[in-house]
Amino acid sequence: MDSLSETVWDVVISGTGLAQSLLALALSRSGKKILHVDKNDFYGGLEAALSLQEAEVWVNTVNEAPRKSPFLNANISRSLESDESQAAKNDSALAFSRAYSLSLAPQVIYTRSTLLPTLVSSKVYRQLDFLAIGSWWLYEPDIAPCNDSSHPSTITPSQTLTGNLRKIPSGREDIVNDESIDLKSKHSLMKFLKIARNAEAQTQALEKHGNQPFPEYLSSEFGISSQLQSALLALALSPGSRKETLTSYALPRVIRHLTSIGVFGPGFGSVIPKWGGIAEISQVACRASAVGGAVYVLDRSVDAIFRPDIQIPSGSSVMDDTTTLRLHGGEEIRTHFVIGSQHDLPVSPDSTTTTAMSTVTRMISIVASPLQELFPAPSDGAPPPAGAVVVFPEGSLTSTADSPPVYLTIHTSDSGECPTGQCVVYASIWGSTDNAADLLNEALSKMLRSVHEDSLPAVLWSMRYTQEYPTEPNDSLAMASPQHGENVISLPMLDLDLAFNDGILERVKVAWQRVTGETDGFMQFDDREVGAYDDNDDADG
């Protein structure tokens, strides 16, 4: 490959996170000269999927350079049963490193998301497999919680609190067939379900009750019990307390869940991409961009951005409209546009901006069991589920009544993220909770004790980390970076939500419009010639 500095690039994209990779895909048929770089030596950026060995390196990188990424306080723990040397003898041992593909961004994608038809119209859907999220479960403790201060890296027998997992009804049929719901409550839920099919009623409800806590709205308008309120809050994937979760936030999200069921078949309303979640979409998008001629260089960051009015070397007084970038290693290149996220673009030395941050603490665990009880047989015509969601509502952990909710997303080996006979559990808790790691560990322990297996499934491996995100991200669409000028465009990082936010696509579209000058045809492609992808299987440039 010629020196990168010998080309005047139309676009330099920094970072291979989802937003940047979708933009690269959108530009892949534009005929523009595109250079796509990433500071990491792997694809996916903040949404990467990692093998066990890559996870070890990633943890060390996070801890050696604090505050240089949104990640903090990363650590890994292993159980005694996880010795890889025993894998051939014992299905309960860790397999080789690349048998795992662990996602840093374990988001579900609702079937009504605009991302899915966009992947179809851009023709990359053929390189992707999507798997169904099946049942959603709510944890209900049997007895008053006790305070257990066990070390977060260990699940101990002292955590004796028992509880049950209650399947959350996701539609009319579920409600009718659920014998644990009394007739009065069924009537209340049916009344609520009518709103999901009535746009005018939704608008009126939001206008009248938008600023009211969602549980209060459910109680006053429908007479829904506290127990069933928790179930509906779980469907909203609300990270906050009952009082903090307003109707304006929760109602559209519950409706999204309910109206997504059945879009692509019975029994499910959300999906996960196989082989590593969101990161797999990024990888496929980058591959399509490489087929279109983009040049890919990993382990190369944009270290500096200079003013766009650099004088032409001939000495002419005419000013060039390109921006000069310095890449890691010292090479300088010129481009008409440079695009990346806040994490992937350098901060101007003159910048004094400070941003308030929200936090989420996550734990990824490999469990030596398929946890089959969480994946009951689907209804007729429904695909076998590869994912399940377990929600621990506010106050269901420890002796603290206001402990925040904890969400567990469980992926089977069908997801391609672990070997057969194991599963991957993604646990998340929001806020600056001092005992966040303890609560995640407690939730995992209680979930494993609730699946009623002959012996408690072993946790072979766990990785914990904290991630930050701007509390008030810039809502402007693909804004030019105020630090560097009009031709430096900032794309959003993937937020901390457990469900994909379609707003990402809108930001990518506006960036595409800025670069191309087009208004129509975003991600609308004809089929490439047969074999086009086969000749460019790796986007390594």
Coordinates of C-alpha atoms in Angstrom, one line a residue:
M1 CA 0.0 0.0 0.0
D2 CA 1.3 3.5 -0.9
S3 CA 2.0 6.0 1.9
L4 CA -1.3 7.3 3.3
S5 CA 0.0 10.9 3.0
E6 CA 0.2 10.6 -0.8
T7 CA -3.6 10.6 -1.1
V8 CA -5.9 13.5 -0.4
W9 CA -8.8 11.6 1.2
D10 CA -12.4 12.6 0.9
V11 CA -13.2 11.1 4.3
V12 CA -11.2 9.9 7.2
I13 CA -13.3 7.9 9.7
S14 CA -11.8 7.4 13.1
G15 CA -13.0 4.4 15.1
T16 CA -14.8 1.2 14.1
G17 CA -17.7 1.5 16.6
L18 CA -21.2 1.0 15.3
A19 CA -21.9 4.6 14.2
Q20 CA -18.6 4.9 12.3
S21 CA -19.0 1.5 10.7
L22 CA -22.5 2.2 9.5
L23 CA -21.3 5.5 8.0
A24 CA -18.6 3.6 6.2
L25 CA -21.2 1.2 4.9
A26 CA -23.4 4.1 3.8
L27 CA -20.4 5.7 1.9
S28 CA -19.3 2.3 0.4
R29 CA -21.0 3.0 -3.0
S30 CA -20.2 6.7 -3.1
G31 CA -16.9 6.4 -5.0
K32 CA -15.1 8.6 -2.5
K33 CA -11.6 7.9 -1.2
I34 CA -12.2 6.7 2.4
L35 CA -9.6 5.9 5.0
H36 CA -10.9 4.2 8.1
V37 CA -8.6 3.9 11.1
D38 CA -9.0 2.6 14.6
K39 CA -6.7 3.1 17.7
N40 CA -7.3 -0.5 18.6
D41 CA -5.9 -3.6 17.0
F42 CA -9.5 -5.0 16.7
Y43 CA -12.8 -4.0 15.2
G44 CA -15.8 -2.7 17.1
G45 CA -14.4 0.1 19.3
L46 CA -16.4 0.5 22.5
E47 CA -18.8 -2.2 21.3
A48 CA -16.1 -4.8 20.5
A49 CA -16.5 -8.6 21.0
L50 CA -13.5 -10.1 22.7
S51 CA -12.0 -13.5 23.1
L52 CA -10.7 -14.5 26.5
Q53 CA -7.2 -13.5 25.6
E54 CA -8.3 -10.2 24.1
A55 CA -10.3 -9.6 27.3
E56 CA -7.2 -10.0 29.4
V57 CA -5.3 -7.5 27.2
W58 CA -8.3 -5.1 27.2
V59 CA -8.5 -5.1 31.0
N60 CA -4.8 -4.3 31.3
T61 CA -5.1 -1.5 28.8
V62 CA -8.1 0.0 30.6
N63 CA -6.3 0.0 34.0
E64 CA -3.0 1.2 32.6
A65 CA -4.5 4.3 31.0
P66 CA -7.4 5.4 33.2
R67 CA -9.6 8.2 31.8
K68 CA -8.3 7.7 28.3
S69 CA -11.5 5.7 27.5
P70 CA -15.0 5.6 28.9
F71 CA -14.1 2.4 30.8
L72 CA -12.8 2.2 34.4
N73 CA -12.0 -0.4 37.1
A74 CA -11.8 -3.5 34.9
N75 CA -11.0 -6.9 36.5
I76 CA -11.2 -10.6 35.7
S77 CA -11.8 -13.5 38.0
R78 CA -11.7 -17.2 37.4
S79 CA -13.1 -20.2 39.3
L80 CA -11.1 -23.3 40.2
E81 CA -13.2 -25.2 37.7
S82 CA -12.2 -23.0 34.8
D83 CA -8.7 -24.6 34.1
E84 CA -8.5 -24.9 30.3
S85 CA -6.3 -28.0 30.7
Q86 CA -9.4 -29.8 32.0
A87 CA -11.6 -28.8 29.1
A88 CA -11.2 -32.1 27.3
K89 CA -12.1 -34.0 30.4
N90 CA -14.8 -31.8 31.8
D91 CA -17.6 -29.9 30.0
S92 CA -17.6 -27.5 32.9
A93 CA -14.2 -26.0 32.1
L94 CA -13.3 -23.1 30.0
A95 CA -12.5 -23.9 26.4
F96 CA -9.8 -22.3 24.3
S97 CA -9.7 -18.5 24.1
R98 CA -11.4 -18.0 20.7
A99 CA -14.3 -20.3 21.6
Y100 CA -15.7 -17.1 23.2
S101 CA -16.9 -13.8 21.7
L102 CA -17.9 -11.6 24.6
S103 CA -19.7 -8.3 23.8
L104 CA -18.8 -5.1 25.6
A105 CA -22.2 -3.7 24.4
P106 CA -24.9 -6.4 25.0
Q107 CA -27.8 -4.6 23.4
V108 CA -31.0 -6.2 22.1
I109 CA -32.5 -5.0 18.9
Y110 CA -36.3 -4.7 18.8
T111 CA -37.8 -6.1 15.6
R112 CA -39.4 -2.7 14.9
S113 CA -36.0 -1.0 14.9
T114 CA -35.2 0.9 11.8
L115 CA -31.7 -0.7 11.9
L116 CA -33.0 -4.1 10.6
P117 CA -34.6 -2.8 7.3
T118 CA -31.6 -0.6 6.8
L119 CA -29.3 -3.7 6.9
V120 CA -31.7 -5.3 4.4
S121 CA -31.7 -2.4 2.0
S122 CA -27.9 -2.0 2.2
K123 CA -27.6 -5.8 1.3
V124 CA -25.3 -6.7 4.2
Y125 CA -28.1 -8.7 5.9
R126 CA -26.9 -11.8 4.1
Q127 CA -23.7 -11.7 6.1
L128 CA -25.6 -11.5 9.4
D129 CA -27.6 -14.0 11.5
F130 CA -30.1 -12.7 14.0
L131 CA -31.4 -14.9 16.9
A132 CA -34.5 -14.5 19.0
I133 CA -34.7 -13.2 22.5
G134 CA -37.3 -15.5 24.1
S135 CA -38.6 -15.2 27.6
W136 CA -38.4 -12.2 30.0
W137 CA -38.3 -13.1 33.7
L138 CA -38.9 -11.1 36.9
Y139 CA -37.2 -12.2 40.1
E140 CA -39.4 -12.4 43.2
P141 CA -37.8 -13.1 46.5
D142 CA -39.5 -15.7 48.8
I143 CA -38.3 -14.1 52.0
A144 CA -37.0 -10.8 53.2
P145 CA -33.6 -10.1 51.8
C146 CA -30.5 -10.5 54.0
N147 CA -27.3 -8.5 53.8
D148 CA -24.5 -10.5 52.3
S149 CA -21.1 -8.9 51.9
S150 CA -19.4 -11.7 50.1
H151 CA -16.6 -10.8 47.8
P152 CA -17.9 -9.8 44.3
S153 CA -15.7 -12.3 42.6
T154 CA -17.1 -15.3 44.4
I155 CA -20.6 -16.9 44.6
T156 CA -20.7 -18.3 48.1
P157 CA -23.1 -20.7 49.9
S158 CA -23.8 -18.0 52.4
Q159 CA -26.0 -16.3 49.9
T160 CA -29.0 -18.4 50.9
L161 CA -31.9 -16.1 50.0
T162 CA -34.2 -18.0 47.7
G163 CA -36.6 -16.7 45.2
N164 CA -38.5 -17.5 42.0
L165 CA -38.4 -16.3 38.5
R166 CA -41.8 -15.3 37.2
K167 CA -42.2 -15.2 33.4
I168 CA -43.4 -11.7 32.3
P169 CA -46.5 -11.8 30.1
S170 CA -45.8 -10.0 26.8
G171 CA -49.2 -10.0 25.2
R172 CA -52.9 -10.9 25.4
E173 CA -52.3 -14.7 25.0
D174 CA -49.7 -14.7 27.8
I175 CA -52.0 -12.9 30.1
V176 CA -55.0 -15.2 29.4
N177 CA -52.9 -18.3 30.0
D178 CA -51.0 -17.1 33.1
E179 CA -52.8 -18.8 36.0
S180 CA -50.8 -16.8 38.5
I181 CA -52.6 -13.6 37.5
D182 CA -56.1 -13.2 39.0
L183 CA -59.1 -12.2 36.9
K184 CA -59.1 -8.6 38.2
S185 CA -55.5 -8.1 37.3
K186 CA -56.0 -9.7 33.9
H187 CA -58.7 -7.2 33.2
S188 CA -56.5 -4.3 34.2
L189 CA -53.7 -5.5 32.0
M190 CA -56.0 -6.0 29.0
K191 CA -57.2 -2.4 29.5
F192 CA -53.6 -1.2 29.4
L193 CA -52.8 -3.3 26.3
K194 CA -55.4 -1.3 24.4
I195 CA -53.2 1.7 24.5
A196 CA -50.4 -0.1 22.7
R197 CA -52.7 -0.3 19.6
N198 CA -54.1 3.2 19.8
A199 CA -51.7 6.0 18.8
E200 CA -54.2 8.7 19.8
A201 CA -54.6 7.2 23.3
Q202 CA -50.8 7.1 23.7
T203 CA -50.5 10.8 22.8
Q204 CA -53.2 11.7 25.3
A205 CA -51.7 9.6 28.0
L206 CA -48.3 11.2 27.5
E207 CA -49.7 14.7 27.5
K208 CA -51.7 14.1 30.7
H209 CA -49.4 11.8 32.6
G210 CA -46.0 12.2 31.1
N211 CA -44.5 13.8 34.2
Q212 CA -46.1 11.3 36.5
P213 CA -44.1 8.3 37.8
F214 CA -45.0 5.3 35.7
P215 CA -46.2 3.1 38.6
E216 CA -48.5 5.8 39.8
Y217 CA -50.0 6.1 36.3
L218 CA -50.5 2.3 36.1
S219 CA -52.2 2.3 39.5
S220 CA -54.4 5.3 39.0
E221 CA -55.5 4.7 35.4
F222 CA -55.7 0.9 35.3
G223 CA -55.6 -0.4 38.9
I224 CA -52.5 -2.5 38.1
S225 CA -50.9 -4.0 41.2
S226 CA -47.4 -3.3 42.5
Q227 CA -46.2 -6.7 41.4
L228 CA -47.4 -6.3 37.8
Q229 CA -46.1 -2.7 37.8
S230 CA -42.6 -4.2 38.3
A231 CA -43.1 -6.5 35.3
L232 CA -44.1 -3.5 33.1
L233 CA -41.1 -1.5 34.4
A234 CA -38.9 -4.4 33.4
L235 CA -40.2 -4.4 29.9
A236 CA -39.3 -0.7 29.8
L237 CA -35.7 -1.6 30.7
S238 CA -35.8 1.2 33.1
P239 CA -32.4 1.8 34.9
G240 CA -33.9 4.0 37.6
S241 CA -36.1 3.7 40.6
R242 CA -39.9 3.5 40.5
K243 CA -40.2 7.2 41.4
E244 CA -37.6 8.3 38.9
T245 CA -39.1 6.4 36.0
L246 CA -41.6 8.8 34.4
T247 CA -44.5 7.8 32.2
S248 CA -42.9 9.8 29.3
Y249 CA -39.9 7.5 29.4
A250 CA -41.5 4.1 30.2
L251 CA -44.8 4.1 28.2
P252 CA -43.2 4.4 24.7
R253 CA -40.7 1.7 25.6
V254 CA -43.3 -0.7 26.9
I255 CA -45.3 -0.1 23.8
R256 CA -42.2 -0.7 21.7
H257 CA -41.8 -4.1 23.4
L258 CA -45.4 -5.1 23.0
T259 CA -45.8 -4.0 19.4
S260 CA -42.5 -5.7 18.3
I261 CA -43.7 -9.2 19.2
G262 CA -44.8 -11.0 16.1
V263 CA -43.2 -8.7 13.5
F264 CA -40.9 -11.5 12.3
G265 CA -42.8 -14.4 13.7
P266 CA -44.6 -15.5 16.9
G267 CA -43.0 -15.7 20.3
F268 CA -40.4 -12.9 20.2
G269 CA -40.0 -9.2 19.7
S270 CA -36.3 -8.6 19.9
V271 CA -33.1 -10.2 18.5
I272 CA -29.4 -10.4 18.9
P273 CA -26.8 -10.6 16.2
K274 CA -24.9 -13.9 16.2
W275 CA -21.1 -14.1 16.9
G276 CA -20.7 -11.1 19.2
G277 CA -23.7 -8.8 19.1
I278 CA -23.4 -5.3 17.9
A279 CA -19.7 -5.8 17.1
E280 CA -20.7 -8.3 14.4
I281 CA -22.7 -5.6 12.6
S282 CA -19.7 -3.3 12.7
Q283 CA -17.4 -6.0 11.3
V284 CA -19.8 -6.8 8.4
A285 CA -20.3 -3.0 7.6
C286 CA -16.5 -2.5 7.5
R287 CA -16.1 -5.5 5.2
A288 CA -18.7 -4.0 2.8
S289 CA -16.9 -0.7 2.9
A290 CA -13.6 -2.4 2.1
V291 CA -15.2 -4.1 -0.9
G292 CA -16.2 -0.6 -2.0
G293 CA -12.5 0.5 -1.9
A294 CA -12.1 1.9 1.6
V295 CA -8.6 1.5 3.1
Y296 CA -8.5 0.1 6.7
V297 CA -5.7 0.6 9.1
L298 CA -6.0 -0.8 12.7
D299 CA -3.8 0.2 15.6
R300 CA -3.6 3.8 14.3
S301 CA -5.3 6.7 16.0
V302 CA -5.9 10.3 15.0
D303 CA -3.6 12.1 17.4
A304 CA -4.1 15.7 16.2
I305 CA -6.3 17.8 13.9
F306 CA -5.0 21.0 12.5
R307 CA -6.9 24.0 11.1
P308 CA -8.4 23.5 7.7
D309 CA -6.9 26.6 6.0
I310 CA -3.4 25.2 5.3
Q311 CA -1.7 27.0 2.5
I312 CA -1.1 25.1 -0.7
P313 CA 2.6 24.0 -1.0
S314 CA 3.2 26.0 -4.2
G315 CA 3.0 29.2 -2.2
S316 CA -0.3 30.3 -3.8
S317 CA -2.5 32.5 -1.6
V318 CA -5.5 30.3 -2.4
M319 CA -6.4 28.4 0.7
D320 CA -7.1 24.7 0.6
D321 CA -10.4 23.3 2.1
T322 CA -8.7 20.2 3.5
T323 CA -7.9 19.4 7.1
T324 CA -4.6 18.0 8.1
L325 CA -4.5 15.1 10.6
R326 CA -1.5 13.6 12.4
L327 CA -1.8 9.9 12.9
H328 CA -0.2 7.9 15.6
G329 CA 3.4 7.4 14.5
G330 CA 3.7 10.9 13.1
E331 CA 2.4 10.5 9.6
E332 CA 0.4 13.5 8.4
I333 CA -2.5 13.2 5.9
R334 CA -5.0 15.5 4.3
T335 CA -8.8 15.0 4.1
H336 CA -11.9 16.9 3.3
F337 CA -13.9 15.4 6.2
V338 CA -12.8 13.7 9.4
I339 CA -15.5 11.9 11.3
G340 CA -15.5 10.0 14.6
S341 CA -16.9 9.8 18.1
Q342 CA -15.9 11.8 21.1
H343 CA -13.8 8.8 22.1
D344 CA -12.0 8.6 18.8
L345 CA -11.2 12.2 18.0
P346 CA -8.5 14.1 19.8
V347 CA -9.4 16.9 22.3
S348 CA -8.4 20.3 21.3
P349 CA -5.6 21.7 23.6
D350 CA -7.8 24.8 24.0
S351 CA -10.8 22.9 25.1
T352 CA -12.0 23.6 28.7
T353 CA -15.3 21.7 28.4
T354 CA -16.2 19.3 31.2
T355 CA -19.1 16.9 30.8
A356 CA -21.2 15.3 33.5
M357 CA -21.2 11.5 33.1
S358 CA -23.7 8.7 33.8
T359 CA -22.2 5.3 34.7
V360 CA -23.1 1.7 34.3
T361 CA -21.3 -1.2 35.9
R362 CA -21.3 -4.4 33.9
M363 CA -20.3 -8.0 34.5
I364 CA -19.8 -10.6 31.9
S365 CA -19.9 -14.2 33.2
I366 CA -19.4 -17.6 31.6
V367 CA -21.6 -20.2 33.3
A368 CA -21.0 -24.0 33.1
S369 CA -24.6 -24.7 32.2
P370 CA -27.0 -24.1 29.3
L371 CA -29.6 -22.9 31.9
Q372 CA -32.3 -24.6 29.9
E373 CA -35.1 -23.6 32.3
L374 CA -34.7 -20.0 31.1
F375 CA -35.4 -21.1 27.5
P376 CA -38.8 -22.9 27.5
A377 CA -40.0 -24.4 24.2
P378 CA -41.3 -21.7 21.9
S379 CA -44.8 -21.5 20.6
D380 CA -45.7 -23.1 17.3
G381 CA -43.8 -21.5 14.5
A382 CA -41.5 -19.6 16.7
P383 CA -37.7 -19.9 16.4
P384 CA -35.7 -21.4 19.3
P385 CA -34.6 -18.6 21.6
A386 CA -30.9 -17.9 22.0
G387 CA -31.4 -15.2 24.6
A388 CA -33.4 -14.5 27.7
V389 CA -33.7 -11.5 30.0
V390 CA -33.9 -11.7 33.9
V391 CA -34.8 -8.5 35.8
F392 CA -34.2 -7.9 39.5
P393 CA -36.5 -5.0 40.3
E394 CA -35.8 -2.2 42.7
G395 CA -35.3 -3.4 46.3
S396 CA -35.1 -7.2 45.4
L397 CA -31.4 -7.4 46.4
T398 CA -29.8 -7.1 49.8
S399 CA -31.6 -5.6 52.8
T400 CA -31.8 -2.1 51.2
A401 CA -35.3 -1.4 50.0
D402 CA -34.0 1.1 47.4
S403 CA -31.3 -1.0 45.8
P404 CA -31.4 -0.2 42.0
P405 CA -32.7 -2.7 39.5
V406 CA -30.3 -5.2 37.9
Y407 CA -30.7 -6.6 34.4
L408 CA -29.3 -9.9 33.3
T409 CA -29.2 -10.9 29.6
I410 CA -28.4 -14.6 29.1
H411 CA -27.1 -15.9 25.7
T412 CA -26.9 -19.6 24.8
S413 CA -24.2 -21.3 22.9
D414 CA -26.3 -20.8 19.8
S415 CA -25.3 -17.2 19.9
G416 CA -21.7 -18.2 18.9
E417 CA -20.4 -16.5 22.1
C418 CA -19.5 -19.7 24.0
P419 CA -19.2 -23.5 23.6
T420 CA -22.1 -25.9 23.8
G421 CA -23.1 -26.7 27.4
Q422 CA -22.3 -23.2 28.6
C423 CA -23.9 -19.7 28.5
V424 CA -22.9 -16.1 28.8
V425 CA -24.6 -13.8 31.3
Y426 CA -24.4 -10.1 30.8
A427 CA -25.3 -8.2 34.0
S428 CA -25.8 -4.4 34.3
I429 CA -26.6 -1.9 37.0
W430 CA -26.8 1.9 36.6
G431 CA -25.6 4.7 38.8
S432 CA -22.7 5.4 41.1
T433 CA -23.5 2.7 43.6
D434 CA -20.6 1.9 45.9
N435 CA -21.6 -1.8 46.1
A436 CA -22.5 -2.2 42.4
A437 CA -20.2 -5.2 41.9
D438 CA -21.7 -6.9 45.0
L439 CA -25.2 -6.4 43.7
L440 CA -24.3 -7.8 40.3
N441 CA -22.7 -10.9 41.9
E442 CA -25.7 -11.3 44.2
A443 CA -28.1 -11.1 41.2
L444 CA -26.1 -13.7 39.3
S445 CA -26.1 -16.0 42.4
K446 CA -29.8 -15.7 43.0
M447 CA -30.6 -16.3 39.3
L448 CA -28.5 -19.5 39.3
R449 CA -30.2 -20.7 42.5
S450 CA -33.6 -20.0 40.9
V451 CA -33.2 -22.3 37.9
H452 CA -33.7 -25.5 40.0
E453 CA -30.8 -27.5 38.5
D454 CA -29.5 -30.6 40.4
S455 CA -26.4 -28.7 41.4
L456 CA -25.5 -25.0 41.4
P457 CA -24.0 -24.1 38.0
A458 CA -20.4 -23.0 38.3
V459 CA -19.3 -19.5 37.2
L460 CA -16.1 -20.2 35.3
W461 CA -15.0 -16.7 34.4
S462 CA -16.2 -13.1 35.1
M463 CA -15.1 -9.7 33.9
R464 CA -16.3 -6.5 35.6
Y465 CA -16.0 -2.9 34.5
T466 CA -17.6 0.5 34.7
Q467 CA -18.5 2.5 31.7
E468 CA -19.3 6.2 31.5
Y469 CA -21.5 8.2 29.1
P470 CA -22.3 11.9 28.8
T471 CA -25.4 12.6 31.0
E472 CA -26.6 15.2 28.5
P473 CA -25.1 14.1 25.1
N474 CA -25.3 16.5 22.2
D475 CA -28.7 16.1 20.6
S476 CA -27.7 17.9 17.5
L477 CA -27.6 15.7 14.4
A478 CA -24.0 14.9 13.4
M479 CA -22.8 18.3 14.6
A480 CA -19.5 19.7 13.3
S481 CA -17.0 19.6 16.1
P482 CA -16.9 23.1 17.7
Q483 CA -13.2 22.4 18.6
H484 CA -12.0 21.8 15.1
G485 CA -14.3 23.3 12.4
E486 CA -17.1 22.5 10.0
N487 CA -15.5 19.6 8.3
V488 CA -14.9 17.7 11.5
I489 CA -18.1 15.8 12.3
S490 CA -18.8 14.2 15.7
L491 CA -20.9 11.0 15.8
P492 CA -22.4 9.7 19.0
M493 CA -21.1 6.8 21.0
L494 CA -23.5 3.9 21.6
D495 CA -25.4 4.8 24.7
L496 CA -25.7 2.7 27.9
D497 CA -29.2 1.4 27.1
L498 CA -29.8 -2.3 26.9
A499 CA -31.8 -1.8 23.7
F500 CA -30.5 -0.3 20.5
N501 CA -31.4 3.4 20.0
D502 CA -32.5 4.2 16.5
G503 CA -31.3 7.7 17.0
I504 CA -27.8 6.5 16.0
L505 CA -29.0 5.8 12.5
E506 CA -30.4 9.3 12.2
R507 CA -27.1 10.8 13.2
V508 CA -25.3 8.6 10.7
K509 CA -27.7 9.7 7.9
V510 CA -27.1 13.4 8.5
A511 CA -23.3 12.8 8.4
W512 CA -23.8 10.9 5.1
Q513 CA -25.8 13.8 3.7
R514 CA -23.1 16.3 4.7
V515 CA -20.4 14.3 3.0
T516 CA -22.2 13.3 -0.2
G517 CA -24.5 16.3 -0.6
E518 CA -27.3 13.8 -1.3
T519 CA -30.7 13.8 0.4
D520 CA -32.1 10.5 -0.9
G521 CA -30.8 7.0 -1.3
F522 CA -29.3 6.5 2.2
M523 CA -28.3 2.8 2.5
Q524 CA -30.3 2.0 -0.6
F525 CA -28.1 -0.3 -2.6
D526 CA -28.4 -2.8 -5.5
D527 CA -26.9 -6.3 -5.2
R528 CA -23.2 -6.5 -5.8
E529 CA -21.9 -9.1 -8.3
V530 CA -21.8 -12.7 -6.9
G531 CA -18.5 -13.3 -5.1
A532 CA -17.8 -9.6 -4.4
Y533 CA -17.6 -10.2 -0.6
D534 CA -15.6 -13.4 -1.0
D535 CA -12.7 -11.6 -2.6
N536 CA -12.5 -9.1 0.3
D537 CA -13.1 -11.3 3.3
D538 CA -11.0 -9.1 5.6
A539 CA -11.3 -5.4 5.9
D540 CA -7.6 -4.9 6.7
G541 CA -6.8 -2.6 3.9

